[in-house]
């Protein structure tokens, strides 16, 4: 279960109620449960300016793993020190254009 609920949001004049965001967060968390149930390698996500990213943040933060928030522009992902090898990057379908950049950094990619 998600410990804290996402707040209701208004994005581009559309209201996103807490129940809708919680439903997305819970569904995504449940779909990833087998993969992330135990402590382990970090999880990363791209924090975009969209309610789906907020829901994903709540879903992923319920796992007992470090969570890395990445910007939508992949250039800063090439940091020093680098992202930990084997970090699992969870991408929304709208972010699939970032897959090649992620794989070039040896990130494991999962799409929702």
PDB file of N, CA, C and O in Angstrom, residues 9-75:
ATOM      1  N   UNK A   9      -4.095  17.386  -8.307  1.00  0.00           N
ATOM      2  CA  UNK A   9      -3.336  18.317  -9.141  1.00  0.00           C
ATOM      3  C   UNK A   9      -4.228  18.916 -10.213  1.00  0.00           C
ATOM      4  O   UNK A   9      -5.214  18.312 -10.623  1.00  0.00           O
ATOM      5  N   UNK A  10      -3.839  20.077 -10.682  1.00  0.00           N
ATOM      6  CA  UNK A  10      -4.429  20.665 -11.880  1.00  0.00           C
ATOM      7  C   UNK A  10      -3.278  20.828 -12.863  1.00  0.00           C
ATOM      8  O   UNK A  10      -2.252  21.430 -12.547  1.00  0.00           O
ATOM      9  N   UNK A  11      -3.450  20.243 -14.042  1.00  0.00           N
ATOM     10  CA  UNK A  11      -2.415  20.292 -15.068  1.00  0.00           C
ATOM     11  C   UNK A  11      -3.090  20.587 -16.391  1.00  0.00           C
ATOM     12  O   UNK A  11      -3.994  19.852 -16.813  1.00  0.00           O
ATOM     13  N   UNK A  12      -2.661  21.650 -17.029  1.00  0.00           N
ATOM     14  CA  UNK A  12      -3.230  22.087 -18.310  1.00  0.00           C
ATOM     15  C   UNK A  12      -4.764  22.124 -18.238  1.00  0.00           C
ATOM     16  O   UNK A  12      -5.451  21.551 -19.079  1.00  0.00           O
ATOM     17  N   UNK A  13      -5.254  22.755 -17.190  1.00  0.00           N
ATOM     18  CA  UNK A  13      -6.677  22.975 -16.953  1.00  0.00           C
ATOM     19  C   UNK A  13      -7.479  21.705 -16.703  1.00  0.00           C
ATOM     20  O   UNK A  13      -8.709  21.722 -16.688  1.00  0.00           O
ATOM     21  N   UNK A  14      -6.815  20.587 -16.492  1.00  0.00           N
ATOM     22  CA  UNK A  14      -7.501  19.332 -16.151  1.00  0.00           C
ATOM     23  C   UNK A  14      -7.204  19.011 -14.695  1.00  0.00           C
ATOM     24  O   UNK A  14      -6.063  19.099 -14.252  1.00  0.00           O
ATOM     25  N   UNK A  15      -8.207  18.622 -13.970  1.00  0.00           N
ATOM     26  CA  UNK A  15      -8.043  18.243 -12.569  1.00  0.00           C
ATOM     27  C   UNK A  15      -7.731  16.751 -12.478  1.00  0.00           C
ATOM     28  O   UNK A  15      -8.399  15.931 -13.103  1.00  0.00           O
ATOM     29  N   UNK A  16      -6.701  16.429 -11.720  1.00  0.00           N
ATOM     30  CA  UNK A  16      -6.292  15.052 -11.468  1.00  0.00           C
ATOM     31  C   UNK A  16      -6.551  14.772  -9.990  1.00  0.00           C
ATOM     32  O   UNK A  16      -5.743  15.151  -9.140  1.00  0.00           O
ATOM     33  N   UNK A  17      -7.656  14.103  -9.645  1.00  0.00           N
ATOM     34  CA  UNK A  17      -7.973  13.849  -8.239  1.00  0.00           C
ATOM     35  C   UNK A  17      -6.985  12.876  -7.589  1.00  0.00           C
ATOM     36  O   UNK A  17      -6.341  12.066  -8.276  1.00  0.00           O
ATOM     37  N   UNK A  18      -6.909  12.961  -6.279  1.00  0.00           N
ATOM     38  CA  UNK A  18      -6.046  12.055  -5.520  1.00  0.00           C
ATOM     39  C   UNK A  18      -6.340  10.599  -5.868  1.00  0.00           C
ATOM     40  O   UNK A  18      -5.425   9.797  -6.015  1.00  0.00           O
ATOM     41  N   UNK A  19      -7.604  10.257  -6.032  1.00  0.00           N
ATOM     42  CA  UNK A  19      -7.985   8.858  -6.305  1.00  0.00           C
ATOM     43  C   UNK A  19      -7.411   8.367  -7.638  1.00  0.00           C
ATOM     44  O   UNK A  19      -6.986   7.216  -7.744  1.00  0.00           O
ATOM     45  N   UNK A  20      -7.395   9.230  -8.636  1.00  0.00           N
ATOM     46  CA  UNK A  20      -6.853   8.848  -9.947  1.00  0.00           C
ATOM     47  C   UNK A  20      -5.343   8.654  -9.858  1.00  0.00           C
ATOM     48  O   UNK A  20      -4.793   7.653 -10.331  1.00  0.00           O
ATOM     49  N   UNK A  21      -4.650   9.602  -9.228  1.00  0.00           N
ATOM     50  CA  UNK A  21      -3.191   9.501  -9.089  1.00  0.00           C
ATOM     51  C   UNK A  21      -2.809   8.306  -8.227  1.00  0.00           C
ATOM     52  O   UNK A  21      -1.856   7.582  -8.532  1.00  0.00           O
ATOM     53  N   UNK A  22      -3.563   8.075  -7.152  1.00  0.00           N
ATOM     54  CA  UNK A  22      -3.291   6.919  -6.288  1.00  0.00           C
ATOM     55  C   UNK A  22      -3.529   5.621  -7.048  1.00  0.00           C
ATOM     56  O   UNK A  22      -2.758   4.666  -6.911  1.00  0.00           O
ATOM     57  N   UNK A  23      -4.564   5.586  -7.871  1.00  0.00           N
ATOM     58  CA  UNK A  23      -4.834   4.389  -8.676  1.00  0.00           C
ATOM     59  C   UNK A  23      -3.688   4.077  -9.628  1.00  0.00           C
ATOM     60  O   UNK A  23      -3.275   2.922  -9.762  1.00  0.00           O
ATOM     61  N   UNK A  24      -3.154   5.108 -10.291  1.00  0.00           N
ATOM     62  CA  UNK A  24      -2.010   4.900 -11.188  1.00  0.00           C
ATOM     63  C   UNK A  24      -0.795   4.426 -10.393  1.00  0.00           C
ATOM     64  O   UNK A  24      -0.117   3.472 -10.789  1.00  0.00           O
ATOM     65  N   UNK A  25      -0.509   5.111  -9.279  1.00  0.00           N
ATOM     66  CA  UNK A  25       0.658   4.756  -8.461  1.00  0.00           C
ATOM     67  C   UNK A  25       0.560   3.322  -7.974  1.00  0.00           C
ATOM     68  O   UNK A  25       1.533   2.560  -8.028  1.00  0.00           O
ATOM     69  N   UNK A  26      -0.614   2.933  -7.522  1.00  0.00           N
ATOM     70  CA  UNK A  26      -0.814   1.576  -7.010  1.00  0.00           C
ATOM     71  C   UNK A  26      -0.690   0.534  -8.117  1.00  0.00           C
ATOM     72  O   UNK A  26      -0.051  -0.507  -7.943  1.00  0.00           O
ATOM     73  N   UNK A  27      -1.271   0.812  -9.271  1.00  0.00           N
ATOM     74  CA  UNK A  27      -1.189  -0.137 -10.391  1.00  0.00           C
ATOM     75  C   UNK A  27       0.250  -0.333 -10.835  1.00  0.00           C
ATOM     76  O   UNK A  27       0.695  -1.469 -11.073  1.00  0.00           O
ATOM     77  N   UNK A  28       1.000   0.758 -10.952  1.00  0.00           N
ATOM     78  CA  UNK A  28       2.395   0.643 -11.372  1.00  0.00           C
ATOM     79  C   UNK A  28       3.227  -0.056 -10.305  1.00  0.00           C
ATOM     80  O   UNK A  28       4.071  -0.882 -10.611  1.00  0.00           O
ATOM     81  N   UNK A  29       2.996   0.285  -9.040  1.00  0.00           N
ATOM     82  CA  UNK A  29       3.720  -0.391  -7.963  1.00  0.00           C
ATOM     83  C   UNK A  29       3.440  -1.889  -7.996  1.00  0.00           C
ATOM     84  O   UNK A  29       4.355  -2.713  -7.910  1.00  0.00           O
ATOM     85  N   UNK A  30       2.179  -2.267  -8.157  1.00  0.00           N
ATOM     86  CA  UNK A  30       1.822  -3.683  -8.199  1.00  0.00           C
ATOM     87  C   UNK A  30       2.458  -4.398  -9.387  1.00  0.00           C
ATOM     88  O   UNK A  30       2.878  -5.541  -9.273  1.00  0.00           O
ATOM     89  N   UNK A  31       2.561  -3.712 -10.527  1.00  0.00           N
ATOM     90  CA  UNK A  31       3.158  -4.349 -11.711  1.00  0.00           C
ATOM     91  C   UNK A  31       4.668  -4.541 -11.544  1.00  0.00           C
ATOM     92  O   UNK A  31       5.256  -5.398 -12.200  1.00  0.00           O
ATOM     93  N   UNK A  32       5.294  -3.757 -10.674  1.00  0.00           N
ATOM     94  CA  UNK A  32       6.743  -3.848 -10.456  1.00  0.00           C
ATOM     95  C   UNK A  32       7.102  -4.591  -9.168  1.00  0.00           C
ATOM     96  O   UNK A  32       8.278  -4.772  -8.881  1.00  0.00           O
ATOM     97  N   UNK A  33       6.125  -4.996  -8.403  1.00  0.00           N
ATOM     98  CA  UNK A  33       6.347  -5.585  -7.073  1.00  0.00           C
ATOM     99  C   UNK A  33       7.328  -6.752  -7.086  1.00  0.00           C
ATOM    100  O   UNK A  33       8.227  -6.822  -6.254  1.00  0.00           O
ATOM    101  N   UNK A  34       7.177  -7.689  -8.007  1.00  0.00           N
ATOM    102  CA  UNK A  34       8.064  -8.859  -8.037  1.00  0.00           C
ATOM    103  C   UNK A  34       9.519  -8.452  -8.252  1.00  0.00           C
ATOM    104  O   UNK A  34      10.427  -9.051  -7.714  1.00  0.00           O
ATOM    105  N   UNK A  35       9.711  -7.421  -9.063  1.00  0.00           N
ATOM    106  CA  UNK A  35      11.054  -6.984  -9.419  1.00  0.00           C
ATOM    107  C   UNK A  35      11.742  -6.194  -8.294  1.00  0.00           C
ATOM    108  O   UNK A  35      12.948  -6.269  -8.124  1.00  0.00           O
ATOM    109  N   UNK A  36      10.981  -5.425  -7.540  1.00  0.00           N
ATOM    110  CA  UNK A  36      11.560  -4.482  -6.583  1.00  0.00           C
ATOM    111  C   UNK A  36      11.198  -4.746  -5.127  1.00  0.00           C
ATOM    112  O   UNK A  36      11.445  -3.900  -4.280  1.00  0.00           O
ATOM    113  N   UNK A  37      10.616  -5.890  -4.801  1.00  0.00           N
ATOM    114  CA  UNK A  37      10.117  -6.111  -3.440  1.00  0.00           C
ATOM    115  C   UNK A  37      11.197  -6.098  -2.368  1.00  0.00           C
ATOM    116  O   UNK A  37      10.941  -5.748  -1.231  1.00  0.00           O
ATOM    117  N   UNK A  38      12.402  -6.486  -2.700  1.00  0.00           N
ATOM    118  CA  UNK A  38      13.480  -6.555  -1.705  1.00  0.00           C
ATOM    119  C   UNK A  38      14.461  -5.399  -1.909  1.00  0.00           C
ATOM    120  O   UNK A  38      14.587  -4.871  -3.008  1.00  0.00           O
ATOM    121  N   UNK A  39      15.156  -5.022  -0.828  1.00  0.00           N
ATOM    122  CA  UNK A  39      16.192  -3.989  -0.988  1.00  0.00           C
ATOM    123  C   UNK A  39      17.203  -4.416  -2.045  1.00  0.00           C
ATOM    124  O   UNK A  39      17.474  -5.596  -2.227  1.00  0.00           O
ATOM    125  N   UNK A  40      17.748  -3.462  -2.742  1.00  0.00           N
ATOM    126  CA  UNK A  40      18.712  -3.781  -3.786  1.00  0.00           C
ATOM    127  C   UNK A  40      19.170  -2.551  -4.520  1.00  0.00           C
ATOM    128  O   UNK A  40      19.220  -1.463  -3.959  1.00  0.00           O
ATOM    129  N   UNK A  41      19.449  -2.759  -5.792  1.00  0.00           N
ATOM    130  CA  UNK A  41      19.957  -1.680  -6.638  1.00  0.00           C
ATOM    131  C   UNK A  41      18.997  -0.496  -6.671  1.00  0.00           C
ATOM    132  O   UNK A  41      17.797  -0.654  -6.492  1.00  0.00           O
ATOM    133  N   UNK A  42      19.529   0.684  -6.941  1.00  0.00           N
ATOM    134  CA  UNK A  42      18.658   1.859  -7.015  1.00  0.00           C
ATOM    135  C   UNK A  42      17.687   1.786  -8.183  1.00  0.00           C
ATOM    136  O   UNK A  42      17.916   1.091  -9.173  1.00  0.00           O
ATOM    137  N   UNK A  43      16.608   2.539  -8.028  1.00  0.00           N
ATOM    138  CA  UNK A  43      15.624   2.736  -9.080  1.00  0.00           C
ATOM    139  C   UNK A  43      15.741   4.199  -9.505  1.00  0.00           C
ATOM    140  O   UNK A  43      15.957   5.069  -8.667  1.00  0.00           O
ATOM    141  N   UNK A  44      15.592   4.448 -10.784  1.00  0.00           N
ATOM    142  CA  UNK A  44      15.605   5.829 -11.281  1.00  0.00           C
ATOM    143  C   UNK A  44      14.339   6.077 -12.088  1.00  0.00           C
ATOM    144  O   UNK A  44      13.739   5.138 -12.618  1.00  0.00           O
ATOM    145  N   UNK A  45      13.957   7.335 -12.146  1.00  0.00           N
ATOM    146  CA  UNK A  45      12.833   7.740 -12.981  1.00  0.00           C
ATOM    147  C   UNK A  45      13.108   9.133 -13.496  1.00  0.00           C
ATOM    148  O   UNK A  45      13.898   9.876 -12.919  1.00  0.00           O
ATOM    149  N   UNK A  46      12.459   9.478 -14.604  1.00  0.00           N
ATOM    150  CA  UNK A  46      12.564  10.822 -15.162  1.00  0.00           C
ATOM    151  C   UNK A  46      11.395  11.620 -14.600  1.00  0.00           C
ATOM    152  O   UNK A  46      10.234  11.266 -14.793  1.00  0.00           O
ATOM    153  N   UNK A  47      11.728  12.695 -13.888  1.00  0.00           N
ATOM    154  CA  UNK A  47      10.697  13.525 -13.262  1.00  0.00           C
ATOM    155  C   UNK A  47      10.276  14.611 -14.240  1.00  0.00           C
ATOM    156  O   UNK A  47      10.887  15.661 -14.323  1.00  0.00           O
ATOM    157  N   UNK A  48       9.247  14.305 -15.007  1.00  0.00           N
ATOM    158  CA  UNK A  48       8.727  15.250 -15.998  1.00  0.00           C
ATOM    159  C   UNK A  48       7.633  16.112 -15.372  1.00  0.00           C
ATOM    160  O   UNK A  48       7.102  15.787 -14.308  1.00  0.00           O
ATOM    161  N   UNK A  49       7.298  17.169 -16.041  1.00  0.00           N
ATOM    162  CA  UNK A  49       6.236  18.065 -15.595  1.00  0.00           C
ATOM    163  C   UNK A  49       4.898  17.501 -16.069  1.00  0.00           C
ATOM    164  O   UNK A  49       4.286  17.997 -17.027  1.00  0.00           O
ATOM    165  N   UNK A  50       4.448  16.436 -15.398  1.00  0.00           N
ATOM    166  CA  UNK A  50       3.191  15.785 -15.765  1.00  0.00           C
ATOM    167  C   UNK A  50       2.669  15.005 -14.564  1.00  0.00           C
ATOM    168  O   UNK A  50       3.462  14.421 -13.812  1.00  0.00           O
ATOM    169  N   UNK A  51       1.355  14.955 -14.371  1.00  0.00           N
ATOM    170  CA  UNK A  51       0.797  14.205 -13.248  1.00  0.00           C
ATOM    171  C   UNK A  51       1.186  12.729 -13.220  1.00  0.00           C
ATOM    172  O   UNK A  51       1.320  12.144 -12.143  1.00  0.00           O
ATOM    173  N   UNK A  52       1.382  12.113 -14.380  1.00  0.00           N
ATOM    174  CA  UNK A  52       1.805  10.713 -14.384  1.00  0.00           C
ATOM    175  C   UNK A  52       3.158  10.546 -13.702  1.00  0.00           C
ATOM    176  O   UNK A  52       3.411   9.539 -13.046  1.00  0.00           O
ATOM    177  N   UNK A  53       4.047  11.514 -13.846  1.00  0.00           N
ATOM    178  CA  UNK A  53       5.341  11.452 -13.162  1.00  0.00           C
ATOM    179  C   UNK A  53       5.166  11.540 -11.654  1.00  0.00           C
ATOM    180  O   UNK A  53       5.878  10.870 -10.901  1.00  0.00           O
ATOM    181  N   UNK A  54       4.218  12.361 -11.217  1.00  0.00           N
ATOM    182  CA  UNK A  54       3.944  12.447  -9.782  1.00  0.00           C
ATOM    183  C   UNK A  54       3.437  11.103  -9.265  1.00  0.00           C
ATOM    184  O   UNK A  54       3.892  10.607  -8.225  1.00  0.00           O
ATOM    185  N   UNK A  55       2.519  10.481  -9.992  1.00  0.00           N
ATOM    186  CA  UNK A  55       2.004   9.173  -9.592  1.00  0.00           C
ATOM    187  C   UNK A  55       3.125   8.138  -9.565  1.00  0.00           C
ATOM    188  O   UNK A  55       3.215   7.329  -8.627  1.00  0.00           O
ATOM    189  N   UNK A  56       3.991   8.167 -10.566  1.00  0.00           N
ATOM    190  CA  UNK A  56       5.106   7.220 -10.597  1.00  0.00           C
ATOM    191  C   UNK A  56       6.050   7.444  -9.421  1.00  0.00           C
ATOM    192  O   UNK A  56       6.533   6.493  -8.817  1.00  0.00           O
ATOM    193  N   UNK A  57       6.313   8.695  -9.078  1.00  0.00           N
ATOM    194  CA  UNK A  57       7.143   9.006  -7.922  1.00  0.00           C
ATOM    195  C   UNK A  57       6.567   8.365  -6.659  1.00  0.00           C
ATOM    196  O   UNK A  57       7.296   7.731  -5.887  1.00  0.00           O
ATOM    197  N   UNK A  58       5.277   8.492  -6.448  1.00  0.00           N
ATOM    198  CA  UNK A  58       4.655   7.890  -5.268  1.00  0.00           C
ATOM    199  C   UNK A  58       4.729   6.367  -5.327  1.00  0.00           C
ATOM    200  O   UNK A  58       5.001   5.715  -4.324  1.00  0.00           O
ATOM    201  N   UNK A  59       4.487   5.784  -6.492  1.00  0.00           N
ATOM    202  CA  UNK A  59       4.559   4.330  -6.614  1.00  0.00           C
ATOM    203  C   UNK A  59       5.951   3.781  -6.361  1.00  0.00           C
ATOM    204  O   UNK A  59       6.136   2.836  -5.594  1.00  0.00           O
ATOM    205  N   UNK A  60       6.970   4.394  -6.975  1.00  0.00           N
ATOM    206  CA  UNK A  60       8.342   3.903  -6.823  1.00  0.00           C
ATOM    207  C   UNK A  60       8.904   4.166  -5.432  1.00  0.00           C
ATOM    208  O   UNK A  60       9.729   3.403  -4.929  1.00  0.00           O
ATOM    209  N   UNK A  61       8.462   5.246  -4.799  1.00  0.00           N
ATOM    210  CA  UNK A  61       8.998   5.557  -3.470  1.00  0.00           C
ATOM    211  C   UNK A  61       8.490   4.595  -2.401  1.00  0.00           C
ATOM    212  O   UNK A  61       8.986   4.614  -1.278  1.00  0.00           O
ATOM    213  N   UNK A  62       7.556   3.733  -2.731  1.00  0.00           N
ATOM    214  CA  UNK A  62       7.069   2.753  -1.756  1.00  0.00           C
ATOM    215  C   UNK A  62       7.973   1.525  -1.665  1.00  0.00           C
ATOM    216  O   UNK A  62       7.777   0.683  -0.797  1.00  0.00           O
ATOM    217  N   UNK A  63       8.970   1.414  -2.545  1.00  0.00           N
ATOM    218  CA  UNK A  63       9.895   0.280  -2.502  1.00  0.00           C
ATOM    219  C   UNK A  63      11.081   0.591  -1.597  1.00  0.00           C
ATOM    220  O   UNK A  63      11.505   1.740  -1.490  1.00  0.00           O
ATOM    221  N   UNK A  64      11.655  -0.441  -0.973  1.00  0.00           N
ATOM    222  CA  UNK A  64      12.792  -0.235  -0.065  1.00  0.00           C
ATOM    223  C   UNK A  64      14.119  -0.110  -0.814  1.00  0.00           C
ATOM    224  O   UNK A  64      15.059  -0.869  -0.586  1.00  0.00           O
ATOM    225  N   UNK A  65      14.185   0.822  -1.726  1.00  0.00           N
ATOM    226  CA  UNK A  65      15.382   1.051  -2.539  1.00  0.00           C
ATOM    227  C   UNK A  65      15.613   2.540  -2.695  1.00  0.00           C
ATOM    228  O   UNK A  65      14.664   3.313  -2.663  1.00  0.00           O
ATOM    229  N   UNK A  66      16.862   2.925  -2.924  1.00  0.00           N
ATOM    230  CA  UNK A  66      17.107   4.338  -3.238  1.00  0.00           C
ATOM    231  C   UNK A  66      16.418   4.710  -4.547  1.00  0.00           C
ATOM    232  O   UNK A  66      16.379   3.913  -5.485  1.00  0.00           O
ATOM    233  N   UNK A  67      15.863   5.912  -4.591  1.00  0.00           N
ATOM    234  CA  UNK A  67      15.181   6.403  -5.790  1.00  0.00           C
ATOM    235  C   UNK A  67      15.928   7.622  -6.312  1.00  0.00           C
ATOM    236  O   UNK A  67      16.139   8.589  -5.581  1.00  0.00           O
ATOM    237  N   UNK A  68      16.338   7.544  -7.571  1.00  0.00           N
ATOM    238  CA  UNK A  68      17.071   8.634  -8.228  1.00  0.00           C
ATOM    239  C   UNK A  68      16.117   9.346  -9.175  1.00  0.00           C
ATOM    240  O   UNK A  68      15.499   8.706 -10.028  1.00  0.00           O
ATOM    241  N   UNK A  69      15.991  10.656  -9.020  1.00  0.00           N
ATOM    242  CA  UNK A  69      15.157  11.450  -9.924  1.00  0.00           C
ATOM    243  C   UNK A  69      16.058  12.092 -10.970  1.00  0.00           C
ATOM    244  O   UNK A  69      17.005  12.793 -10.638  1.00  0.00           O
ATOM    245  N   UNK A  70      15.735  11.824 -12.229  1.00  0.00           N
ATOM    246  CA  UNK A  70      16.518  12.358 -13.345  1.00  0.00           C
ATOM    247  C   UNK A  70      15.717  13.421 -14.085  1.00  0.00           C
ATOM    248  O   UNK A  70      14.491  13.321 -14.186  1.00  0.00           O
ATOM    249  N   UNK A  71      16.405  14.420 -14.641  1.00  0.00           N
ATOM    250  CA  UNK A  71      15.694  15.426 -15.434  1.00  0.00           C
ATOM    251  C   UNK A  71      15.312  14.857 -16.803  1.00  0.00           C
ATOM    252  O   UNK A  71      15.895  13.874 -17.264  1.00  0.00           O
ATOM    253  N   UNK A  72      14.341  15.475 -17.479  1.00  0.00           N
ATOM    254  CA  UNK A  72      13.934  15.008 -18.808  1.00  0.00           C
ATOM    255  C   UNK A  72      15.031  15.110 -19.866  1.00  0.00           C
ATOM    256  O   UNK A  72      15.012  14.364 -20.837  1.00  0.00           O
ATOM    257  N   UNK A  73      15.983  15.996 -19.684  1.00  0.00           N
ATOM    258  CA  UNK A  73      17.112  16.129 -20.606  1.00  0.00           C
ATOM    259  C   UNK A  73      18.192  15.131 -20.185  1.00  0.00           C
ATOM    260  O   UNK A  73      18.711  15.212 -19.071  1.00  0.00           O
ATOM    261  N   UNK A  74      18.548  14.181 -21.039  1.00  0.00           N
ATOM    262  CA  UNK A  74      19.507  13.141 -20.634  1.00  0.00           C
ATOM    263  C   UNK A  74      20.966  13.600 -20.525  1.00  0.00           C
ATOM    264  O   UNK A  74      21.784  12.872 -19.982  1.00  0.00           O
ATOM    265  N   UNK A  75      21.309  14.788 -20.994  1.00  0.00           N
ATOM    266  CA  UNK A  75      22.708  15.225 -20.917  1.00  0.00           C
ATOM    267  C   UNK A  75      23.260  15.224 -19.486  1.00  0.00           C
ATOM    268  O   UNK A  75      24.378  14.754 -19.277  1.00  0.00           O
TER     269      UNK A  75
END
